[in-house]
Coordinates of C-alpha atoms in Angstrom, one line a residue:
M1 CA 12.8 -3.1 -17.5
P2 CA 16.7 -3.0 -17.5
F3 CA 18.3 0.2 -16.3
T4 CA 19.8 2.5 -18.9
R5 CA 21.8 5.6 -18.3
T6 CA 21.4 8.5 -20.7
P7 CA 23.5 11.6 -20.4
T8 CA 21.7 15.0 -20.1
P9 CA 22.5 18.0 -22.3
R10 CA 24.3 19.5 -19.3
E11 CA 26.6 16.5 -19.0
L12 CA 27.3 16.5 -22.7
R13 CA 28.3 20.1 -22.5
S14 CA 30.6 19.3 -19.6
D15 CA 32.3 16.7 -21.7
L16 CA 33.1 19.3 -24.3
V17 CA 34.6 21.5 -21.6
L18 CA 36.6 18.6 -20.3
A19 CA 38.0 17.8 -23.7
A20 CA 39.1 21.4 -24.3
V21 CA 40.8 21.6 -20.9
M22 CA 42.5 18.3 -21.4
F23 CA 43.8 19.4 -24.8
A24 CA 45.2 22.6 -23.4
G25 CA 46.9 20.6 -20.6
A26 CA 48.3 18.1 -23.1
V27 CA 49.8 20.8 -25.2
L28 CA 51.4 22.4 -22.2
S29 CA 52.6 19.0 -20.9
A30 CA 54.1 18.2 -24.3
A31 CA 56.0 21.4 -24.4
L32 CA 57.5 21.0 -21.0
S33 CA 58.2 17.3 -21.5
S34 CA 60.0 18.1 -24.7
I35 CA 62.1 20.7 -23.0
A36 CA 62.8 18.4 -20.1
E37 CA 63.7 15.6 -22.6
V38 CA 61.9 12.9 -20.7
Y39 CA 63.0 10.3 -23.2
G40 CA 66.4 11.6 -23.8
D41 CA 67.9 11.2 -27.3
E42 CA 65.2 8.7 -28.3
Q43 CA 62.4 11.3 -27.9
A44 CA 60.1 11.8 -30.9
E45 CA 59.6 15.2 -32.6
L46 CA 57.5 17.8 -30.9
W47 CA 54.9 17.8 -33.7
T48 CA 54.0 14.2 -32.8
A49 CA 53.1 15.4 -29.3
L50 CA 50.7 17.9 -30.7
V51 CA 49.0 15.2 -32.9
Y52 CA 48.9 12.9 -29.9
A53 CA 47.3 15.6 -27.7
A54 CA 44.5 16.0 -30.2
V55 CA 44.0 12.3 -30.6
I56 CA 44.0 11.5 -26.9
T57 CA 41.7 14.3 -25.8
A58 CA 39.2 14.9 -28.7
P59 CA 37.3 11.6 -28.0
L60 CA 36.6 12.7 -24.5
A61 CA 34.1 15.2 -25.9
V62 CA 31.8 12.3 -26.7
R63 CA 32.8 9.9 -23.9
R64 CA 29.3 9.5 -22.5
R65 CA 27.8 8.9 -26.0
W66 CA 30.2 6.2 -27.1
P67 CA 32.2 5.2 -24.0
G68 CA 33.5 1.9 -25.4
I69 CA 34.9 3.5 -28.6
V70 CA 36.4 6.4 -26.7
A71 CA 38.2 4.0 -24.3
I72 CA 39.7 1.9 -27.1
I73 CA 40.9 5.0 -29.0
T74 CA 42.6 6.5 -25.9
A75 CA 44.2 3.2 -24.9
L76 CA 45.6 2.6 -28.4
A77 CA 46.8 6.2 -28.7
Y78 CA 48.5 6.0 -25.3
F79 CA 50.2 2.6 -26.1
A80 CA 51.4 4.0 -29.5
A81 CA 52.7 7.2 -27.9
V82 CA 54.7 5.4 -25.2
T83 CA 56.1 3.0 -27.8
I84 CA 57.4 5.7 -30.1
K85 CA 58.3 7.9 -27.1
V86 CA 56.1 10.9 -27.8
P87 CA 57.1 13.6 -25.3
E88 CA 53.8 13.6 -23.3
I89 CA 52.8 11.0 -20.8
Y90 CA 50.9 12.7 -18.0
V91 CA 47.7 14.0 -19.6
G92 CA 47.6 10.8 -21.7
N93 CA 47.5 8.8 -18.4
I94 CA 44.6 10.9 -17.2
A95 CA 42.7 10.6 -20.5
M96 CA 43.0 6.8 -20.5
F97 CA 41.9 6.6 -16.9
V98 CA 38.8 8.8 -17.7
G99 CA 38.0 6.6 -20.8
L100 CA 38.2 3.4 -18.8
Y101 CA 36.2 4.9 -15.9
T102 CA 33.5 6.1 -18.4
V103 CA 33.1 2.6 -19.8
G104 CA 32.2 1.3 -16.3
A105 CA 30.1 4.3 -15.4
W106 CA 28.1 4.9 -18.6
M107 CA 28.1 1.8 -20.9
N108 CA 24.6 0.3 -20.7
D109 CA 25.6 -3.0 -22.2
R110 CA 27.3 -4.4 -19.0
R111 CA 28.7 -7.5 -20.7
R112 CA 30.3 -5.4 -23.4
A113 CA 31.6 -3.0 -20.8
L114 CA 33.3 -5.9 -19.0
V115 CA 34.9 -7.1 -22.2
V116 CA 36.2 -3.7 -23.2
R117 CA 37.8 -3.0 -19.9
V118 CA 39.3 -6.5 -19.4
G119 CA 40.6 -6.4 -23.0
I120 CA 42.3 -3.0 -22.4
I121 CA 43.8 -4.1 -19.1
V122 CA 45.0 -7.5 -20.4
G123 CA 46.5 -5.8 -23.5
M124 CA 48.2 -3.2 -21.3
F125 CA 49.9 -5.8 -19.1
I126 CA 51.0 -8.0 -22.1
W127 CA 52.5 -4.9 -23.7
L128 CA 54.1 -3.8 -20.4
I129 CA 55.7 -7.2 -19.8
I130 CA 57.1 -7.4 -23.4
T131 CA 58.4 -3.9 -23.1
M132 CA 59.9 -4.6 -19.7
Y133 CA 61.9 -7.6 -20.8
R134 CA 63.0 -6.0 -24.0
D135 CA 64.3 -3.0 -22.2
A136 CA 65.8 -5.2 -19.4
I137 CA 67.8 -7.2 -22.0
S138 CA 68.8 -4.0 -23.7
E139 CA 70.1 -2.5 -20.4
A140 CA 71.9 -5.8 -19.6
D141 CA 73.7 -5.8 -22.9
K142 CA 74.8 -2.2 -22.4
A143 CA 76.1 -3.1 -18.9
D144 CA 77.7 -6.3 -20.3
V145 CA 75.9 -8.4 -17.6
A146 CA 73.2 -11.0 -17.8
A147 CA 69.7 -9.7 -17.0
G148 CA 68.5 -11.5 -13.9
A149 CA 65.3 -11.6 -11.9
F150 CA 66.7 -9.2 -9.4
S151 CA 68.2 -6.8 -11.9
P152 CA 67.7 -3.1 -10.7
Y153 CA 66.0 -2.4 -14.0
V154 CA 63.6 -5.3 -13.6
A155 CA 62.8 -4.2 -10.0
F156 CA 62.0 -0.7 -11.4
M157 CA 59.7 -2.3 -13.9
M158 CA 58.0 -4.3 -11.3
I159 CA 57.2 -1.1 -9.4
Q160 CA 55.7 0.2 -12.7
I161 CA 53.5 -2.9 -12.9
L162 CA 52.2 -2.4 -9.3
L163 CA 51.4 1.2 -10.1
N164 CA 49.5 0.2 -13.2
V165 CA 47.6 -2.4 -11.2
L166 CA 46.5 0.4 -8.8
Y167 CA 45.8 2.7 -11.8
F168 CA 43.6 0.4 -13.8
G169 CA 42.1 -1.2 -10.7
G170 CA 41.0 2.3 -9.5
A171 CA 39.5 3.1 -12.9
Y172 CA 37.6 -0.2 -12.9
Y173 CA 36.4 0.2 -9.3
F174 CA 35.2 3.8 -9.5
G175 CA 33.4 3.2 -12.8
E176 CA 31.5 0.2 -11.3
R177 CA 30.7 2.3 -8.2
S178 CA 29.4 5.1 -10.3
W179 CA 27.1 2.7 -12.3
H180 CA 25.7 1.1 -9.2
A181 CA 25.1 4.6 -7.6
A182 CA 23.2 5.6 -10.7
V183 CA 21.1 2.4 -10.5
Q184 CA 20.3 3.2 -6.8
R185 CA 19.3 6.8 -7.7
S186 CA 17.0 5.5 -10.4
V187 CA 15.3 3.1 -8.1
L188 CA 14.9 5.9 -5.5
E189 CA 13.4 8.2 -8.1
Q190 CA 11.0 5.5 -9.3
R191 CA 9.9 4.8 -5.8
T192 CA 9.5 8.6 -5.2
I193 CA 7.2 8.8 -8.2
E194 CA 5.2 5.8 -7.1
L195 CA 4.9 7.2 -3.6
E196 CA 3.7 10.5 -5.1
R197 CA 1.1 8.7 -7.2
E198 CA 0.0 6.7 -4.1
R199 CA -0.3 10.0 -2.2
E200 CA -2.5 11.5 -4.9
V201 CA -4.6 8.3 -5.0
T202 CA -4.9 8.4 -1.2
A203 CA -5.9 12.0 -1.3
A204 CA -8.5 11.4 -3.9
Q205 CA -9.9 8.5 -1.9
A206 CA -10.0 10.6 1.2
V207 CA -12.0 13.2 -0.7
A208 CA -14.3 10.6 -2.0
L209 CA -14.8 9.1 1.5
D210 CA -15.5 12.5 2.9
R211 CA -18.1 13.1 0.2
V212 CA -19.7 9.7 1.0
R213 CA -19.7 10.4 4.7
I214 CA -21.3 13.9 4.2
A215 CA -23.9 12.4 1.9
R216 CA -24.7 9.7 4.5
E217 CA -25.0 12.2 7.3
L218 CA -27.3 14.4 5.3
H219 CA -29.4 11.5 4.2
D220 CA -29.8 10.3 7.8
V221 CA -30.7 13.7 9.2
V222 CA -32.9 15.0 6.4
A223 CA -34.7 11.6 5.7
H224 CA -35.6 11.1 9.3
H225 CA -36.9 14.5 10.1
V226 CA -38.7 15.1 6.8
S227 CA -40.3 11.7 7.2
V228 CA -41.6 12.6 10.7
M229 CA -42.8 16.0 9.5
G230 CA -44.5 14.4 6.5
V231 CA -46.4 12.0 8.7
Q232 CA -47.3 14.7 11.2
A233 CA -48.5 17.0 8.4
G234 CA -50.7 14.3 7.0
A235 CA -52.2 13.7 10.5
A236 CA -52.8 17.4 11.0
R237 CA -54.7 17.6 7.7
L238 CA -57.0 14.8 8.7
V239 CA -58.0 16.3 12.0
L240 CA -57.8 20.0 11.1
D241 CA -61.6 20.5 10.8
Q242 CA -62.6 18.0 13.5
D243 CA -60.1 18.7 16.4
Q244 CA -58.3 22.0 16.2
E245 CA -56.5 21.4 19.6
Q246 CA -55.1 18.1 18.3
S247 CA -54.1 19.9 15.1
R248 CA -52.2 22.5 17.1
R249 CA -50.4 19.8 19.0
I250 CA -49.4 18.1 15.7
L251 CA -48.2 21.4 14.3
A252 CA -46.2 21.9 17.4
G253 CA -44.6 18.5 16.8
I254 CA -43.8 19.5 13.3
E255 CA -42.1 22.7 14.5
S256 CA -40.1 20.6 17.1
S257 CA -39.0 18.2 14.3
A258 CA -37.9 21.2 12.2
R259 CA -35.9 22.6 15.1
D260 CA -34.3 19.2 15.7
A261 CA -33.4 18.9 12.0
I262 CA -31.8 22.4 12.1
R263 CA -29.9 21.5 15.3
E264 CA -28.5 18.3 13.8
L265 CA -27.6 20.0 10.6
R266 CA -25.7 22.7 12.5
Q267 CA -24.0 20.0 14.6
L268 CA -23.0 18.3 11.3
L269 CA -21.5 21.5 9.9
E270 CA -19.5 22.1 13.1
T271 CA -18.2 18.5 13.0
L272 CA -17.1 18.9 9.4
R273 CA -15.3 22.2 10.2
T274 CA -13.4 20.6 13.1
P275 CA -9.7 20.3 12.1
G276 CA -8.2 16.8 11.8
D277 CA -10.1 13.6 11.6
S278 CA -13.8 14.2 11.9
S279 CA -14.3 10.7 13.2
D280 CA -12.6 11.8 16.4
A281 CA -14.5 15.1 16.7
A282 CA -16.5 15.5 19.8
S283 CA -20.2 14.6 19.4
T284 CA -23.2 15.3 21.6
V285 CA -25.0 12.2 20.4
T286 CA -24.9 9.2 22.9
L287 CA -26.6 5.9 23.0
A288 CA -29.0 7.3 25.6
D289 CA -30.4 9.6 22.9
I290 CA -31.9 6.6 21.2
A291 CA -34.7 6.9 23.8
D292 CA -35.5 10.3 22.2
L293 CA -35.8 8.6 18.8
A294 CA -38.3 6.2 20.3
E295 CA -40.4 9.0 21.7
A296 CA -40.3 11.0 18.5
S297 CA -41.2 7.9 16.6
T298 CA -44.2 7.4 18.8
A299 CA -45.2 11.0 18.4
A300 CA -45.0 10.6 14.7
G301 CA -47.5 7.8 14.6
L302 CA -45.4 4.6 15.0
P303 CA -45.8 3.4 18.6
T304 CA -42.3 2.5 19.7
E305 CA -41.1 0.7 22.9
Y306 CA -37.6 1.3 24.2
A307 CA -35.5 -0.9 26.5
V308 CA -32.0 -1.1 27.7
I309 CA -30.6 -4.6 28.6
G310 CA -27.5 -5.0 30.6
D311 CA -25.3 -2.4 32.4
P312 CA -24.5 0.6 30.1
V313 CA -20.8 1.1 29.5
P314 CA -19.0 4.0 27.9
V315 CA -18.5 3.7 24.1
P316 CA -16.4 5.8 21.7
S317 CA -18.3 8.8 20.3
V318 CA -18.0 7.5 16.7
V319 CA -19.6 4.2 17.7
A320 CA -22.4 6.0 19.5
V321 CA -23.1 8.2 16.5
N322 CA -23.1 5.3 14.1
L323 CA -25.5 3.2 16.2
Y324 CA -27.7 6.2 16.8
R325 CA -27.9 6.8 13.0
I326 CA -28.6 3.1 12.4
A327 CA -31.5 3.2 14.9
Q328 CA -32.8 6.5 13.4
E329 CA -32.7 5.1 9.8
S330 CA -34.4 1.9 10.9
L331 CA -37.3 3.8 12.5
T332 CA -37.6 6.1 9.5
N333 CA -37.9 3.2 7.2
A334 CA -40.5 1.5 9.4
R335 CA -42.6 4.7 9.4
R336 CA -42.4 4.9 5.6
H337 CA -42.9 1.2 4.7
A338 CA -44.5 -0.7 7.6
G339 CA -48.0 0.7 6.9
P340 CA -50.8 1.7 9.3
G341 CA -51.1 0.0 12.6
A342 CA -47.4 -1.0 12.8
T343 CA -45.4 -0.9 16.0
A344 CA -41.7 -0.9 16.7
D345 CA -39.4 -2.1 19.5
V346 CA -36.0 -0.7 20.1
R347 CA -33.5 -2.5 22.4
V348 CA -30.0 -1.5 23.4
R349 CA -28.0 -4.5 24.8
Y350 CA -24.7 -4.3 26.7
D351 CA -22.7 -7.4 27.4
E352 CA -19.1 -8.4 28.1
D353 CA -18.2 -8.5 24.4
G354 CA -19.8 -5.4 23.0
V355 CA -22.9 -3.3 22.5
E356 CA -25.9 -4.1 20.3
V357 CA -28.8 -2.1 18.9
E358 CA -31.9 -4.0 17.6
V359 CA -34.9 -2.4 16.0
V360 CA -37.9 -4.7 15.2
N361 CA -41.1 -3.4 13.6
T362 CA -44.3 -5.0 12.6
G363 CA -46.3 -4.2 9.5
R364 CA -46.3 -5.3 5.9
A365 CA -44.5 -8.4 5.0
V366 CA -41.3 -7.8 3.1
G367 CA -40.5 -10.2 0.3
A368 CA -37.3 -8.8 -0.9
L369 CA -35.3 -5.7 0.1
R370 CA -35.2 -3.1 -2.6
P371 CA -31.9 -1.3 -3.5
G372 CA -31.5 2.1 -2.0
L373 CA -29.2 4.3 0.1
G374 CA -30.7 3.6 3.5
Q375 CA -29.4 0.1 4.1
L376 CA -26.1 0.9 2.4
G377 CA -25.5 3.7 4.8
M378 CA -26.3 1.5 7.8
R379 CA -23.8 -1.2 6.6
E380 CA -21.1 1.4 6.1
R381 CA -21.6 2.8 9.6
A382 CA -21.5 -0.7 11.1
A383 CA -18.3 -1.5 9.2
A384 CA -16.7 1.8 10.1
S385 CA -17.2 0.9 13.8
G386 CA -15.7 -2.6 13.3
G387 CA -19.1 -4.2 13.8
T388 CA -21.7 -6.2 11.9
L389 CA -25.2 -5.5 10.6
E390 CA -28.1 -7.9 10.0
I391 CA -31.3 -6.9 8.2
T392 CA -33.8 -9.7 7.9
P393 CA -37.5 -9.8 7.0
R394 CA -39.8 -11.2 9.7
T395 CA -42.3 -13.9 8.9
P396 CA -45.2 -12.2 10.6
G397 CA -44.3 -9.0 8.7
G398 CA -41.9 -6.1 9.2
L399 CA -38.1 -6.2 9.6
R400 CA -35.5 -6.9 12.2
V401 CA -32.3 -4.7 12.1
R402 CA -29.5 -5.7 14.4
A403 CA -26.2 -3.8 14.6
R404 CA -23.5 -5.1 16.9
V405 CA -20.2 -3.5 17.7
P406 CA -17.5 -5.2 19.8
L407 CA -16.0 -3.3 22.7
Q408 CA -12.5 -4.1 21.2
P409 CA -13.3 -4.3 17.4
E410 CA -11.0 -6.5 15.4
P411 CA -9.6 -5.1 12.2
H412 CA -11.4 -5.9 9.0
A413 CA -14.5 -7.3 10.7
P414 CA -16.6 -9.0 8.1
I415 CA -20.1 -7.8 7.3
P416 CA -22.7 -10.6 7.0
R417 CA -24.1 -11.0 3.5
A418 CA -27.5 -12.2 4.6
A419 CA -30.5 -10.5 3.2
E420 CA -28.7 -8.4 0.5
G421 CA -30.4 -5.3 -0.5
T422 CA -31.2 -1.8 0.7
L423 CA -34.1 0.3 1.7
S424 CA -34.6 3.7 0.3

């Protein structure tokens, strides 16, 4: 969209003030010029100066509204006043300069602005050259000598031409400069608005991401521990009348699971309250804690083997938390969906390129993965750590979940699209 410059009410009021000040100055200049007889005996009557003062200054009150018309009126009035020798030349010069400047600074049609200014300048020089030679010949006749190229009068007129070149050139230059400065300000303002909109969008996205992260953490913590307590409660109900000692051990396990859930929820709240980026907040969860998940899974009725392959290396806390949650969610889903008699195997592998957590469970055959929040959360965690996630059904039954995070994750690491779907 082309740039257009529109005056503000304050600028329009300032034009009224400028016109009033210029009129007062023109009246004073006319009075002093008349007394000083700047044109000698050929000077026009004083009343013509008063009319000229009104004609040359009144259009300035609307110079930003109609800059082209104002410039033409002031130029014609000035040429006419000089031709008939109206006793006022100084304020007229200023008014014509302001009119020419305003065309360059405020006229939105740039081609028309160029035509108006060039027309005024060319007309002025033609008029000035004609007047110069007419007056030169007149002066030569009075002196009874031939007018030559090096006549003193012609030299004086050449000085006037040079002064007018500077005069009109300055009006043209400063008008163009003002227009381009306004264009640059408009671009900066537009960019500022766009940056503000982007900042608002970024803030909204950050809030949405925080909500997703909080929901994911709550899902992982609550789903895991409630699932364990549900399985333990069911087992306690079955043996309550037959083996009270076993029932007490199961109830103790339920109490332990409840305490673990409260502890993890408290840790989650402390992490969320930590100023700054929560992803960098200190966490007590490490990859070694996955062994505790395997023990808890076994206690909850899903026999789980745990193994570490390779030499453990330090990993960032956010990577440890994400891999821990992926393993936790995988075991939770196995307990809920694998069926009776299922087993699980958890392996943590370290190699030169990265770290990998693999959870394999036996049990019911899985034909297609059902949509849900569990797998979605695991994929988001793997992607957040710059890693990949694979979830594939096993032919004998059960699932294989493999999450791998490079030691130096590459930006925008792709997530395999194999086995689309999520577990609830």
